[in-house]
């Protein structure tokens, strides 16, 4: 089939024969073939493999026992000239890949923050791969665009976001799926930068972009994720770090003080990133203080709630989002804690024109008859890349199959487990809890030196039964216990704690000797 169709169609019969022979000669003997019936068979096998993997994940060491560079010697130095057999590839998964995998979905994985994983989401991803449309404009795949807009409204309603953030039928705001919280922060920063430059140039046309950029200053707390500072590096604007208070929260007074100093020095404050659920200890910036200052000073307020945002679908945690009404943009990662597999980072803006106005270019080949309007969205204007996957399918499957109640139950289970761990730690006088436990993260440490805690963590991770990562809170080295896996139960938390206690005894004994 492929051969016949690649023979030029506008040549004579004799020439066609010769061309066909030339192509057949050039075609390797063992040509690749996975037709639809083979795909059906292999696909079913793969689904079984995945289900077995997830069902049996507890039996695998959560953290791999390999050294850097382990993989290269195990595979050929270049791609094969002739097709490999599918069976050989599958055999290599267990031989080469799995030994080097950190099992983020293991119920003994308590590191970083969770990565979302659910069967409905994986099924939707299969379909996304099959459709493989590139939905940069509405016309490039109307369902891809329209489902995304509606899913972002659904999710916004789950969080009880102010109406201004929703697209509705012809709202000024709306949501977009970005690949990551880092991208969302960068997009917000670039949009805010363009907006302030245009405003200042409208008032003083003699000002050059370079002269303005030199004076721009953005703010975030000392607890913000490194991706915030990185957005500043990429966007070529300076970030000033605001010292957080004793609860690791950015307060209005500290921000105001920095603003006054910078304005007095002739700088132009234009952008603030507030974090809800910081990476080190899940603390919350004080939006009710910071928000009004941003509005009064005409600064763009972006909220990064990468992890914690999912919890706001529960009424008992929604108060943590109070003050979002002051923000220009808000972002969190359903791919962390809302059972939608990576990648799916939900970002809303109050004024879609702030994004589309900043990033719009319209070459002829991307124009269509239904240009970006209240009803029609061209998401290419809302993001950095042009291409985009049909990611809203994952949200649609997950939201429909779990329902809001199912998703709330997932969040509540994790929060209950983190409190269970907290109370276990509190019962052991050798340990201390370092910050208030609000969601699914517990920061704890052995009372004693940083060295002691570093040794304990090193022992925990080299035993490979559970996996944790540390953080620094001021000058203290702290262990983070994040409830992560969809399948984690109380029994796993209890086992993890027993293990930590045993290793702590070893470390403390060694310290005395
Ligand atoms: N912001 C916060 C508060 C985070 O905790 C994280 C990651 O854990 C990020 C941003 C970065 O997220 P992403 O990997 O989606 O860029």
XYZ file of C-alpha atoms and ligand atoms in Angstrom, residues 113 180-182 225 227 275 277-279 304 306 333 335-336, ligand 1:
31
model
C 4.505 16.301 46.242
C 3.471 23.093 34.298
C 3.191 25.632 37.088
C 6.576 26.982 35.987
C 9.365 27.686 44.373
C 10.503 28.269 39.198
C 2.190 31.004 46.935
C 1.008 25.726 49.683
C 4.746 26.362 49.504
C 7.034 23.554 48.425
C 0.943 29.745 42.505
C 0.675 24.167 42.382
C -1.609 21.485 39.071
C -1.473 16.698 37.749
C -0.260 16.809 41.318
N 5.224 25.885 42.543
C 5.122 25.130 43.645
C 4.565 25.726 44.912
C 5.527 23.782 43.619
O 5.449 23.043 44.727
C 6.055 23.248 42.427
C 6.506 21.850 42.371
O 6.388 21.086 43.274
C 6.137 24.083 41.302
C 5.724 25.387 41.403
C 6.679 23.576 40.003
O 5.699 22.838 39.381
P 5.831 22.372 37.848
O 6.671 21.146 37.872
O 4.432 22.112 37.412
O 6.469 23.485 37.096
